[in-house]
């Protein structure tokens, strides 16, 4: 009979010991646990504050949070606990100084569509190797040679818009798609353009669809188109291998002997680069067209700068093909593009995920939480850019404070295509302002959000030759 109380005492002792050991282990294995989480509201279970963020202009959501909680706050979006960061210093910590603690993160469906081996999804050695190959193809030395072909692509686009009512964003997407293909396949691009375009356009329709892989769904069609894209790329690779010629383009860089990527890695990264290059640059170009239309004095100044380049070519009797040196004379136009990148901030934020519990400026960011540096807030802070809502290209006559201007990101994953993006924008603006005038049709001030910030309805315009 005495055995029963003894058994319970023994059991209680074991449970107590386990509890103490577990507490001790947890304490030792996460020294940060005592830190508080950042301030903020996690909203409803599971849905969190998703509705509040996506049902309105996201600036209103961010601004009200920053006002209430300061520059680092927690929330819960799309099923994930998040920490949002709106100060330049803290964004630098996430993207640069402590980048090893924050890995890039994307929805699994996006990974399946772009391909798991694409540069965006990786850290470490494989990422470094890919970056070297991508940068080799997009550094100024490599893209200088592309100017004549970018120029004829720009001229063809502009000519096809003459006298028509066009959707600026849709047309810019065609231009930036063609330039992306040029940078990837060089002169071979024309041979494959139509097939690649047909498949890529089906793929893109599935990017934001529900990931249901059943016949008839957008996702299913997109996955089929992705397979076909990979087959076209395999064909191009085998033709290039047979011909054994060196190519000074992205595909040539990927096929470089020393680095030996697999065909699958090459395909994933080519589809990834088209994805990264096209809609981003097209959105910025759409805003350029809008801001120039809204600011006649800036349009006048840009036009004068571009006309001066045309006249110097005419005086020298040279053929009218822009050169790299010409683009370096486009100082005022470059400032207009910088200001467009700042005001439009087409990528309002990016995503990272904490790879372990992180002590972040006195707060705990738990492992697995998403971390979002808010580029738009940093670009629209009056501390960084006085009178931030005003479109004022001359503010870039003075360099912005360090880490306050990040249209192309910062740190290990910063945009390797930024020089090409700026070049193709400059070339198009040169021909647009020297030959054409345009007017916006329909509402002028509406904005669409997601995934990129865009003028309402893609900015319908009517374009005509200058009289
Ligand atoms: C104006 C147009 C563009 C903008 C605003 C832009 C912006 C960005 C930003 C902010 C990132 C970093 C994202 C992050 O840290 O999570 C990025 C990455 C990237 N961009 Fe761009 N981009 C543009 C054009 C291009 C072009 C033309 C190309 C290629 C030709 C390109 C290729 C890439 C690639 C491959 C990455 C991933 C880099 C990595 O993960 O290491 N982008 N871009």
CSV table of C-alpha atoms and ligand atoms in Angstrom, one decimal:
chain,number,residue,atom,x,y,z
A,1,UNK,CA,0.0,0.0,0.0
A,2,UNK,CA,2.9,2.4,0.8
A,3,UNK,CA,4.2,1.8,-2.7
A,4,UNK,CA,1.5,4.0,-4.3
A,5,UNK,CA,2.4,7.4,-2.6
A,6,UNK,CA,6.1,6.5,-3.2
A,7,UNK,CA,5.4,5.9,-6.9
A,8,UNK,CA,3.7,9.3,-7.3
A,9,UNK,CA,6.5,11.1,-5.4
A,10,UNK,CA,9.0,9.4,-7.7
A,11,UNK,CA,7.0,10.3,-10.8
A,12,UNK,CA,6.6,14.0,-9.7
A,13,UNK,CA,10.4,14.1,-9.1
A,14,UNK,CA,11.1,12.8,-12.6
A,15,UNK,CA,8.6,15.3,-14.2
A,16,UNK,CA,10.1,18.2,-12.2
A,17,UNK,CA,13.6,17.2,-13.2
A,18,UNK,CA,12.6,17.0,-16.9
A,19,UNK,CA,10.9,20.4,-16.6
A,20,UNK,CA,13.9,22.0,-15.0
A,21,UNK,CA,16.3,20.4,-17.5
A,22,UNK,CA,14.1,21.5,-20.4
A,23,UNK,CA,14.0,25.1,-19.1
A,24,UNK,CA,17.7,25.1,-18.6
A,25,UNK,CA,18.3,23.7,-22.1
A,26,UNK,CA,15.9,26.3,-23.7
A,27,UNK,CA,17.6,29.1,-21.7
A,28,UNK,CA,21.1,28.0,-22.8
A,29,UNK,CA,20.1,27.3,-26.4
A,30,UNK,CA,18.4,30.7,-26.9
A,31,UNK,CA,20.2,33.3,-25.0
A,32,UNK,CA,18.1,35.9,-26.7
A,33,UNK,CA,14.7,34.7,-25.4
A,34,UNK,CA,14.8,37.3,-22.7
A,35,UNK,CA,14.7,40.1,-25.2
A,36,UNK,CA,11.3,41.6,-26.0
A,37,UNK,CA,9.8,41.2,-29.4
A,38,UNK,CA,9.5,44.4,-31.4
A,39,UNK,CA,6.3,46.5,-30.6
A,40,UNK,CA,3.3,46.0,-32.8
A,41,UNK,CA,0.1,44.1,-33.3
A,42,UNK,CA,-0.2,40.5,-34.6
A,43,UNK,CA,-3.9,41.0,-35.6
A,44,UNK,CA,-6.3,38.0,-35.9
A,45,UNK,CA,-5.1,34.4,-35.6
A,46,UNK,CA,-3.6,33.2,-38.9
A,47,UNK,CA,-4.8,36.1,-41.1
A,48,UNK,CA,-3.0,38.6,-38.9
A,49,UNK,CA,-3.1,42.1,-40.5
A,50,UNK,CA,-3.2,40.9,-44.1
A,51,UNK,CA,-6.5,42.5,-44.8
A,52,UNK,CA,-5.4,45.9,-43.4
A,53,UNK,CA,-2.2,45.8,-45.5
A,54,UNK,CA,-3.8,44.7,-48.8
A,55,UNK,CA,-7.2,46.6,-48.7
A,56,UNK,CA,-5.7,50.0,-48.9
A,57,UNK,CA,-2.7,52.0,-50.1
A,58,UNK,CA,0.2,50.2,-48.3
A,59,UNK,CA,1.8,53.5,-47.5
A,60,UNK,CA,-1.1,54.3,-45.2
A,61,UNK,CA,-0.6,51.0,-43.3
A,62,UNK,CA,3.2,51.5,-43.0
A,63,UNK,CA,2.9,55.2,-42.0
A,64,UNK,CA,0.3,54.5,-39.3
A,65,UNK,CA,2.5,51.7,-37.9
A,66,UNK,CA,5.7,53.8,-37.9
A,67,UNK,CA,3.8,56.6,-36.1
A,68,UNK,CA,2.5,54.3,-33.5
A,69,UNK,CA,5.4,51.9,-32.9
A,70,UNK,CA,8.6,53.5,-34.4
A,71,UNK,CA,10.8,52.3,-37.2
A,72,UNK,CA,10.9,48.6,-36.2
A,73,UNK,CA,7.5,46.9,-35.6
A,74,UNK,CA,6.0,43.4,-35.7
A,75,UNK,CA,2.9,42.3,-37.6
A,76,UNK,CA,1.4,39.1,-39.1
A,77,UNK,CA,0.9,39.0,-42.9
A,78,UNK,CA,-0.2,36.1,-45.2
A,79,UNK,CA,0.2,33.6,-42.5
A,80,UNK,CA,3.7,34.7,-41.4
A,81,UNK,CA,4.9,36.6,-38.4
A,82,UNK,CA,6.9,39.6,-39.7
A,83,UNK,CA,9.1,42.4,-38.5
A,84,UNK,CA,9.0,45.5,-40.7
A,85,UNK,CA,11.9,47.9,-40.8
A,86,UNK,CA,11.8,51.5,-41.9
A,87,UNK,CA,15.1,53.0,-40.9
A,88,UNK,CA,18.1,53.2,-43.2
A,89,UNK,CA,20.5,51.9,-40.5
A,90,UNK,CA,18.3,48.9,-39.6
A,91,UNK,CA,17.8,48.0,-43.3
A,92,UNK,CA,21.6,48.0,-43.7
A,93,UNK,CA,21.9,45.6,-40.8
A,94,UNK,CA,19.5,43.2,-42.5
A,95,UNK,CA,20.8,43.5,-46.0
A,96,UNK,CA,24.5,44.1,-45.5
A,97,UNK,CA,26.1,43.8,-42.1
A,98,UNK,CA,24.1,40.9,-40.8
A,99,UNK,CA,23.0,39.5,-44.1
A,100,UNK,CA,24.2,36.0,-43.2
A,101,UNK,CA,21.4,35.9,-40.5
A,102,UNK,CA,18.7,36.8,-43.0
A,103,UNK,CA,18.1,34.6,-46.0
A,104,UNK,CA,16.0,35.6,-49.0
A,105,UNK,CA,12.5,34.0,-48.9
A,106,UNK,CA,9.8,33.6,-51.6
A,107,UNK,CA,6.5,31.6,-51.7
A,108,UNK,CA,7.2,28.0,-52.7
A,109,UNK,CA,5.0,28.4,-55.8
A,110,UNK,CA,7.3,31.1,-57.1
A,111,UNK,CA,10.3,28.9,-56.5
A,112,UNK,CA,8.6,26.2,-58.6
A,113,UNK,CA,7.9,28.5,-61.4
A,114,UNK,CA,11.2,30.3,-61.7
A,115,UNK,CA,13.2,27.2,-60.8
A,116,UNK,CA,14.8,26.3,-57.5
A,117,UNK,CA,18.3,26.9,-58.7
A,118,UNK,CA,17.6,30.6,-59.6
A,119,UNK,CA,20.0,33.1,-57.9
A,120,UNK,CA,17.4,34.8,-55.7
A,121,UNK,CA,16.8,31.7,-53.5
A,122,UNK,CA,20.4,31.1,-52.5
A,123,UNK,CA,23.1,32.2,-50.1
A,124,UNK,CA,26.7,31.1,-49.8
A,125,UNK,CA,29.0,29.6,-52.3
A,126,UNK,CA,26.5,28.8,-55.1
A,127,UNK,CA,25.1,32.3,-54.8
A,128,UNK,CA,28.5,33.9,-55.0
A,129,UNK,CA,29.4,31.8,-58.1
A,130,UNK,CA,26.2,32.8,-59.8
A,131,UNK,CA,26.6,36.5,-59.0
A,132,UNK,CA,30.1,36.5,-60.5
A,133,UNK,CA,28.7,35.1,-63.7
A,134,UNK,CA,25.7,37.5,-63.8
A,135,UNK,CA,27.8,40.5,-63.0
A,136,UNK,CA,30.4,39.5,-65.7
A,137,UNK,CA,27.6,39.8,-68.3
A,138,UNK,CA,26.0,43.0,-67.0
A,139,UNK,CA,29.1,45.1,-66.1
A,140,UNK,CA,29.6,48.3,-68.1
A,141,UNK,CA,32.4,46.8,-70.2
A,142,UNK,CA,30.0,44.0,-71.4
A,143,UNK,CA,26.8,46.1,-71.9
A,144,UNK,CA,28.6,49.0,-73.8
A,145,UNK,CA,28.6,46.8,-76.9
A,146,UNK,CA,24.8,46.4,-76.7
A,147,UNK,CA,24.0,50.0,-77.2
A,148,UNK,CA,23.4,49.9,-81.0
A,149,UNK,CA,21.0,46.9,-80.6
A,150,UNK,CA,19.2,48.5,-77.6
A,151,UNK,CA,18.9,51.6,-79.7
A,152,UNK,CA,17.2,49.9,-82.6
A,153,UNK,CA,14.9,48.0,-80.2
A,154,UNK,CA,13.9,51.4,-78.7
A,155,UNK,CA,13.3,53.0,-82.1
A,156,UNK,CA,11.2,50.0,-83.3
A,157,UNK,CA,9.1,50.2,-80.1
A,158,UNK,CA,8.6,54.0,-80.4
A,159,UNK,CA,7.7,53.8,-84.1
A,160,UNK,CA,5.1,51.1,-83.4
A,161,UNK,CA,3.4,53.4,-80.9
A,162,UNK,CA,3.2,56.5,-83.2
A,163,UNK,CA,-0.3,58.0,-83.4
A,164,UNK,CA,-1.8,55.2,-81.3
A,165,UNK,CA,-3.4,55.1,-77.9
A,166,UNK,CA,-1.1,52.7,-76.0
A,167,UNK,CA,-1.0,51.2,-72.6
A,168,UNK,CA,2.5,52.4,-71.6
A,169,UNK,CA,3.3,49.6,-69.1
A,170,UNK,CA,2.3,46.9,-71.6
A,171,UNK,CA,4.4,48.4,-74.4
A,172,UNK,CA,7.3,49.0,-72.1
A,173,UNK,CA,7.1,45.3,-71.1
A,174,UNK,CA,7.7,44.3,-74.7
A,175,UNK,CA,10.7,46.7,-74.9
A,176,UNK,CA,12.3,45.5,-71.7
A,177,UNK,CA,11.6,41.8,-72.6
A,178,UNK,CA,13.4,42.3,-75.9
A,179,UNK,CA,16.3,44.0,-74.2
A,180,UNK,CA,16.5,41.3,-71.6
A,181,UNK,CA,16.7,38.7,-74.4
A,182,UNK,CA,19.4,40.7,-76.1
A,183,UNK,CA,21.5,40.7,-72.9
A,184,UNK,CA,21.0,36.9,-72.5
A,185,UNK,CA,21.3,35.6,-76.1
A,186,UNK,CA,23.1,38.4,-77.9
A,187,UNK,CA,22.5,38.4,-81.6
A,188,UNK,CA,20.9,34.9,-81.5
A,189,UNK,CA,17.9,36.5,-79.7
A,190,UNK,CA,15.9,37.2,-82.9
A,191,UNK,CA,15.9,33.4,-83.7
A,192,UNK,CA,14.1,32.5,-80.5
A,193,UNK,CA,12.3,35.6,-79.6
A,194,UNK,CA,8.7,34.6,-80.6
A,195,UNK,CA,8.9,31.1,-79.1
A,196,UNK,CA,10.4,32.4,-75.8
A,197,UNK,CA,7.9,35.2,-75.7
A,198,UNK,CA,4.9,32.8,-76.2
A,199,UNK,CA,6.0,30.5,-73.4
A,200,UNK,CA,7.2,33.3,-71.0
A,201,UNK,CA,3.8,35.2,-71.4
A,202,UNK,CA,1.9,32.0,-70.4
A,203,UNK,CA,4.3,31.5,-67.5
A,204,UNK,CA,3.9,35.0,-66.2
A,205,UNK,CA,0.1,34.6,-66.1
A,206,UNK,CA,0.6,31.9,-63.5
A,207,UNK,CA,3.0,33.9,-61.2
A,208,UNK,CA,0.3,35.1,-58.9
A,209,UNK,CA,-2.2,32.3,-59.3
A,210,UNK,CA,-3.2,29.7,-56.7
A,211,UNK,CA,-0.7,26.9,-56.9
A,212,UNK,CA,-3.2,24.2,-58.0
A,213,UNK,CA,-1.6,21.9,-60.5
A,214,UNK,CA,-4.8,20.6,-62.2
A,215,UNK,CA,-5.5,20.7,-66.0
A,216,UNK,CA,-7.1,24.0,-66.9
A,217,UNK,CA,-5.7,26.1,-64.0
A,218,UNK,CA,-3.4,29.0,-64.7
A,219,UNK,CA,-0.8,27.3,-62.5
A,220,UNK,CA,-0.9,24.1,-64.6
A,221,UNK,CA,-0.6,26.1,-67.9
A,222,UNK,CA,2.3,28.0,-66.4
A,223,UNK,CA,4.1,24.9,-65.4
A,224,UNK,CA,3.6,23.4,-68.9
A,225,UNK,CA,5.0,26.6,-70.4
A,226,UNK,CA,7.9,26.5,-68.1
A,227,UNK,CA,8.7,23.0,-69.3
A,228,UNK,CA,8.6,24.2,-72.9
A,229,UNK,CA,10.9,27.1,-72.1
A,230,UNK,CA,13.4,24.7,-70.6
A,231,UNK,CA,13.2,22.6,-73.8
A,232,UNK,CA,13.9,25.7,-76.0
A,233,UNK,CA,16.8,26.6,-73.8
A,234,UNK,CA,18.2,23.1,-74.0
A,235,UNK,CA,18.0,23.3,-77.8
A,236,UNK,CA,19.9,26.7,-77.7
A,237,UNK,CA,22.5,25.2,-75.4
A,238,UNK,CA,23.2,22.2,-77.7
A,239,UNK,CA,23.5,24.4,-80.8
A,240,UNK,CA,26.0,26.7,-79.0
A,241,UNK,CA,28.0,23.7,-77.8
A,242,UNK,CA,28.1,22.3,-81.4
A,243,UNK,CA,29.3,25.6,-82.8
A,244,UNK,CA,31.9,26.1,-80.1
A,245,UNK,CA,31.9,29.9,-80.4
A,246,UNK,CA,32.5,32.3,-77.5
A,247,UNK,CA,29.6,34.6,-76.8
A,248,UNK,CA,29.8,37.8,-74.8
A,249,UNK,CA,26.3,37.6,-73.3
A,250,UNK,CA,24.7,36.1,-70.2
A,251,UNK,CA,24.3,32.6,-71.7
A,252,UNK,CA,27.9,32.7,-72.8
A,253,UNK,CA,28.9,33.6,-69.2
A,254,UNK,CA,26.8,30.8,-67.8
A,255,UNK,CA,28.3,28.3,-70.3
A,256,UNK,CA,31.9,29.4,-69.4
A,257,UNK,CA,34.0,26.2,-69.0
A,258,UNK,CA,35.4,26.9,-65.5
A,259,UNK,CA,32.1,27.4,-63.7
A,260,UNK,CA,30.3,24.4,-65.3
A,261,UNK,CA,26.6,25.0,-64.4
A,262,UNK,CA,24.2,22.2,-65.2
A,263,UNK,CA,21.6,22.8,-67.9
A,264,UNK,CA,18.9,23.0,-65.3
A,265,UNK,CA,20.8,25.6,-63.3
A,266,UNK,CA,21.3,27.6,-66.5
A,267,UNK,CA,17.6,27.4,-67.4
A,268,UNK,CA,16.4,28.4,-63.9
A,269,UNK,CA,18.7,31.4,-63.9
A,270,UNK,CA,17.8,32.6,-67.4
A,271,UNK,CA,14.1,32.5,-66.6
A,272,UNK,CA,14.9,34.2,-63.3
A,273,UNK,CA,16.8,37.0,-65.0
A,274,UNK,CA,13.9,37.6,-67.4
A,275,UNK,CA,11.6,37.8,-64.4
A,276,UNK,CA,13.9,40.2,-62.5
A,277,UNK,CA,14.6,42.4,-65.6
A,278,UNK,CA,11.4,42.9,-67.4
A,279,UNK,CA,8.5,44.2,-65.2
A,280,UNK,CA,10.8,46.2,-62.9
A,281,UNK,CA,12.4,48.2,-65.7
A,282,UNK,CA,9.0,48.5,-67.5
A,283,UNK,CA,7.4,50.0,-64.3
A,284,UNK,CA,10.2,52.5,-63.9
A,285,UNK,CA,9.9,53.5,-67.6
A,286,UNK,CA,6.1,54.0,-67.1
A,287,UNK,CA,6.7,56.3,-64.2
A,288,UNK,CA,9.4,58.2,-66.2
A,289,UNK,CA,6.8,58.9,-68.9
A,290,UNK,CA,4.3,60.0,-66.3
A,291,UNK,CA,6.6,62.3,-64.3
A,292,UNK,CA,7.9,63.9,-67.5
A,293,UNK,CA,4.3,64.5,-68.6
A,294,UNK,CA,3.4,66.0,-65.2
A,295,UNK,CA,6.5,68.2,-64.9
A,296,UNK,CA,6.9,70.2,-68.2
A,297,UNK,CA,10.0,72.1,-66.9
A,298,UNK,CA,11.8,68.8,-66.2
A,299,UNK,CA,10.7,67.5,-69.7
A,300,UNK,CA,12.0,70.7,-71.2
A,301,UNK,CA,15.4,70.4,-69.4
A,302,UNK,CA,15.8,66.7,-70.3
A,303,UNK,CA,14.8,67.4,-73.9
A,304,UNK,CA,17.5,70.2,-74.2
A,305,UNK,CA,20.1,67.9,-72.7
A,306,UNK,CA,19.2,65.1,-75.2
A,307,UNK,CA,19.0,67.5,-78.2
A,308,UNK,CA,22.5,68.8,-77.3
A,309,UNK,CA,23.7,65.2,-77.8
A,310,UNK,CA,22.0,64.9,-81.1
A,311,UNK,CA,23.5,68.2,-82.3
A,312,UNK,CA,27.0,67.2,-81.3
A,313,UNK,CA,26.7,64.0,-83.3
A,314,UNK,CA,25.4,66.1,-86.3
A,315,UNK,CA,28.3,68.5,-86.0
A,316,UNK,CA,30.9,65.8,-86.0
A,317,UNK,CA,29.2,64.2,-89.0
A,318,UNK,CA,29.1,60.9,-87.2
A,319,UNK,CA,26.3,58.3,-87.7
A,320,UNK,CA,23.5,58.9,-85.1
A,321,UNK,CA,24.2,55.9,-82.9
A,322,UNK,CA,24.4,56.6,-79.2
A,323,UNK,CA,27.6,55.7,-77.5
A,324,UNK,CA,28.6,54.9,-74.0
A,325,UNK,CA,30.3,58.3,-73.8
A,326,UNK,CA,27.0,60.0,-74.8
A,327,UNK,CA,25.2,58.3,-72.0
A,328,UNK,CA,27.7,59.7,-69.5
A,329,UNK,CA,26.8,63.2,-70.7
A,330,UNK,CA,23.2,62.6,-69.7
A,331,UNK,CA,23.6,64.0,-66.2
A,332,UNK,CA,20.3,65.8,-65.8
A,333,UNK,CA,18.4,62.9,-67.4
A,334,UNK,CA,20.2,60.5,-64.9
A,335,UNK,CA,19.0,62.6,-62.0
A,336,UNK,CA,15.5,62.5,-63.4
A,337,UNK,CA,15.7,58.7,-63.4
A,338,UNK,CA,17.1,58.6,-59.9
A,339,UNK,CA,14.2,60.8,-58.7
A,340,UNK,CA,11.7,58.6,-60.5
A,341,UNK,CA,13.3,55.5,-58.8
A,342,UNK,CA,13.0,57.3,-55.4
A,343,UNK,CA,9.4,58.7,-55.7
A,344,UNK,CA,7.9,55.7,-57.4
A,345,UNK,CA,9.9,53.1,-55.3
A,346,UNK,CA,8.4,50.4,-57.5
A,347,UNK,CA,9.6,47.7,-55.1
A,348,UNK,CA,8.1,49.0,-51.8
A,349,UNK,CA,10.0,46.4,-49.8
A,350,UNK,CA,11.8,43.1,-50.0
A,351,UNK,CA,11.6,39.9,-47.9
A,352,UNK,CA,14.1,38.1,-45.8
A,353,UNK,CA,13.8,35.4,-43.1
A,354,UNK,CA,15.7,35.1,-39.9
A,355,UNK,CA,17.9,31.9,-40.0
A,356,UNK,CA,18.2,31.9,-36.2
A,357,UNK,CA,17.0,33.9,-33.2
A,358,UNK,CA,18.5,37.3,-33.8
A,359,UNK,CA,19.3,40.0,-31.2
A,360,UNK,CA,18.3,43.0,-33.4
A,361,UNK,CA,18.8,46.4,-31.8
A,362,UNK,CA,17.6,45.2,-28.4
A,363,UNK,CA,14.7,43.2,-29.8
A,364,UNK,CA,14.3,39.5,-30.5
A,365,UNK,CA,13.6,38.5,-34.1
A,366,UNK,CA,12.7,34.8,-33.7
A,367,UNK,CA,14.1,32.2,-36.1
A,368,UNK,CA,11.7,31.7,-39.1
A,369,UNK,CA,10.1,35.2,-38.9
A,370,UNK,CA,10.0,37.3,-42.0
A,371,UNK,CA,11.9,40.6,-42.1
A,372,UNK,CA,10.8,43.3,-44.5
A,373,UNK,CA,13.1,46.3,-45.1
A,374,UNK,CA,10.7,49.0,-46.3
A,375,UNK,CA,12.5,50.8,-49.2
A,376,UNK,CA,9.6,53.1,-49.9
A,377,UNK,CA,9.4,54.4,-46.3
A,378,UNK,CA,13.2,55.1,-46.3
A,379,UNK,CA,12.9,56.9,-49.7
A,380,UNK,CA,9.9,58.9,-48.5
A,381,UNK,CA,11.3,59.9,-45.1
A,382,UNK,CA,11.7,63.7,-44.7
A,383,UNK,CA,14.8,63.1,-42.7
A,384,UNK,CA,16.5,61.5,-45.8
A,385,UNK,CA,14.8,63.6,-48.5
A,386,UNK,CA,13.3,67.0,-47.6
A,387,UNK,CA,9.8,67.6,-49.0
A,388,UNK,CA,9.8,63.9,-50.0
A,389,UNK,CA,6.6,63.8,-52.0
A,390,UNK,CA,7.9,66.5,-54.4
A,391,UNK,CA,9.3,65.3,-57.7
A,392,UNK,CA,12.6,67.2,-57.7
A,393,UNK,CA,15.5,65.7,-59.8
A,394,UNK,CA,17.9,68.4,-58.7
A,395,UNK,CA,18.0,67.0,-55.2
A,396,UNK,CA,20.4,64.4,-56.6
A,397,UNK,CA,23.0,67.1,-57.4
A,398,UNK,CA,24.1,66.2,-53.9
A,399,UNK,CA,24.6,62.5,-53.1
A,400,UNK,CA,22.0,61.1,-50.7
A,401,UNK,CA,23.1,60.1,-47.2
A,402,UNK,CA,24.6,56.6,-47.1
A,403,UNK,CA,22.1,53.7,-47.3
A,404,UNK,CA,19.1,56.0,-47.7
A,405,UNK,CA,18.7,55.4,-51.5
A,406,UNK,CA,18.3,51.7,-52.4
A,407,UNK,CA,16.1,51.4,-55.5
A,408,UNK,CA,18.3,48.4,-56.5
A,409,UNK,CA,18.6,47.0,-53.0
A,410,UNK,CA,21.8,46.7,-50.9
A,411,UNK,CA,24.4,44.1,-50.0
A,412,UNK,CA,24.8,40.6,-51.2
A,413,UNK,CA,21.6,40.4,-53.2
A,414,UNK,CA,21.7,44.0,-54.6
A,415,UNK,CA,20.6,44.2,-58.3
A,416,UNK,CA,23.3,43.0,-60.6
A,417,UNK,CA,21.3,44.4,-63.6
A,418,UNK,CA,21.2,48.0,-62.5
A,419,UNK,CA,23.6,49.3,-65.1
A,420,UNK,CA,21.7,47.7,-67.9
A,421,UNK,CA,18.4,48.9,-66.5
A,422,UNK,CA,19.7,52.5,-66.4
A,423,UNK,CA,21.2,52.2,-69.9
A,424,UNK,CA,18.0,51.0,-71.5
A,425,UNK,CA,16.0,53.7,-69.8
A,426,UNK,CA,18.5,56.4,-71.0
A,427,UNK,CA,18.4,55.1,-74.6
A,428,UNK,CA,14.6,55.1,-74.7
A,429,UNK,CA,14.3,58.5,-73.0
A,430,UNK,CA,16.8,60.0,-75.5
A,431,UNK,CA,14.6,59.0,-78.5
A,432,UNK,CA,11.3,59.7,-76.8
A,433,UNK,CA,12.1,63.2,-75.8
A,434,UNK,CA,13.9,64.3,-79.0
A,435,UNK,CA,11.3,62.9,-81.4
A,436,UNK,CA,7.9,62.6,-79.6
A,437,UNK,CA,5.4,64.3,-77.4
A,438,UNK,CA,2.6,62.5,-75.5
A,439,UNK,CA,-0.5,63.1,-73.4
A,440,UNK,CA,-2.0,60.9,-70.7
A,441,UNK,CA,-5.5,59.7,-71.4
A,442,UNK,CA,-8.0,59.1,-68.6
A,443,UNK,CA,-7.4,59.5,-64.8
A,444,UNK,CA,-4.0,61.1,-64.1
A,445,UNK,CA,-3.3,60.4,-60.4
A,446,UNK,CA,-4.5,56.9,-59.6
A,447,UNK,CA,-2.0,54.3,-58.5
A,448,UNK,CA,-2.1,50.5,-58.6
A,449,UNK,CA,-0.2,48.4,-56.1
A,450,UNK,CA,1.1,44.9,-56.3
A,451,UNK,CA,3.4,43.4,-57.1
A,452,UNK,CA,4.9,46.7,-58.5
A,453,UNK,CA,3.6,50.2,-57.9
A,454,UNK,CA,2.2,51.5,-61.2
A,455,UNK,CA,0.1,54.4,-62.5
A,456,UNK,CA,-3.5,53.4,-62.8
A,457,UNK,CA,-4.4,51.2,-65.8
A,458,UNK,CA,-0.7,51.1,-66.8
A,459,UNK,CA,-0.9,54.7,-68.0
A,460,UNK,CA,-2.7,55.0,-71.3
A,461,UNK,CA,-1.1,57.6,-73.5
A,462,UNK,CA,-1.3,59.0,-77.0
A,463,UNK,CA,2.0,59.5,-78.6
A,464,UNK,CA,2.8,61.5,-81.7
A,465,UNK,CA,5.8,62.8,-83.6
A,466,UNK,CA,7.0,66.3,-82.5
A,467,UNK,CA,6.0,69.0,-84.9
B,1,LIG,C1,14.8,49.6,-62.8
B,1,LIG,C2,14.8,48.3,-62.9
B,1,LIG,C3,15.2,47.4,-61.7
B,1,LIG,C4,15.0,47.5,-60.4
B,1,LIG,C5,14.3,48.7,-59.7
B,1,LIG,C6,15.6,46.4,-59.7
B,1,LIG,C7,15.6,46.2,-58.4
B,1,LIG,C8,16.2,45.1,-57.8
B,1,LIG,C9,16.3,44.9,-56.3
B,1,LIG,C10,15.7,45.9,-55.3
B,1,LIG,C11,16.9,43.8,-56.1
B,1,LIG,C12,17.3,43.2,-54.7
B,1,LIG,C13,16.1,42.4,-54.1
B,1,LIG,C14,16.4,41.9,-52.8
B,1,LIG,O1,17.4,42.3,-52.1
B,1,LIG,O2,15.6,41.1,-52.3
B,1,LIG,C15,17.2,43.2,-57.4
B,1,LIG,C16,17.8,41.9,-57.6
B,1,LIG,C17,18.1,41.4,-58.8
B,1,LIG,N1,17.9,42.0,-60.0
B,1,LIG,FE1,17.1,43.8,-60.4
B,1,LIG,N2,16.1,45.5,-60.7
B,1,LIG,C18,15.9,46.1,-61.9
B,1,LIG,C19,16.3,45.7,-63.1
B,1,LIG,C20,17.0,44.5,-63.3
B,1,LIG,C21,17.6,44.0,-64.6
B,1,LIG,C22,17.5,44.8,-65.9
B,1,LIG,C23,18.2,42.8,-64.4
B,1,LIG,C24,18.9,41.9,-65.3
B,1,LIG,C25,19.2,42.2,-66.5
B,1,LIG,C26,18.0,42.5,-62.9
B,1,LIG,C27,18.4,41.4,-62.3
B,1,LIG,C28,18.4,41.1,-61.0
B,1,LIG,C29,18.8,39.9,-60.4
B,1,LIG,C30,19.4,38.7,-61.1
B,1,LIG,C31,18.6,40.0,-59.0
B,1,LIG,C32,18.9,39.0,-57.9
B,1,LIG,C33,20.3,39.2,-57.3
B,1,LIG,C34,20.7,38.3,-56.2
B,1,LIG,O3,19.8,37.7,-55.6
B,1,LIG,O4,21.9,38.2,-55.9
B,1,LIG,N3,17.3,43.5,-62.4
B,1,LIG,N4,16.8,44.0,-58.4
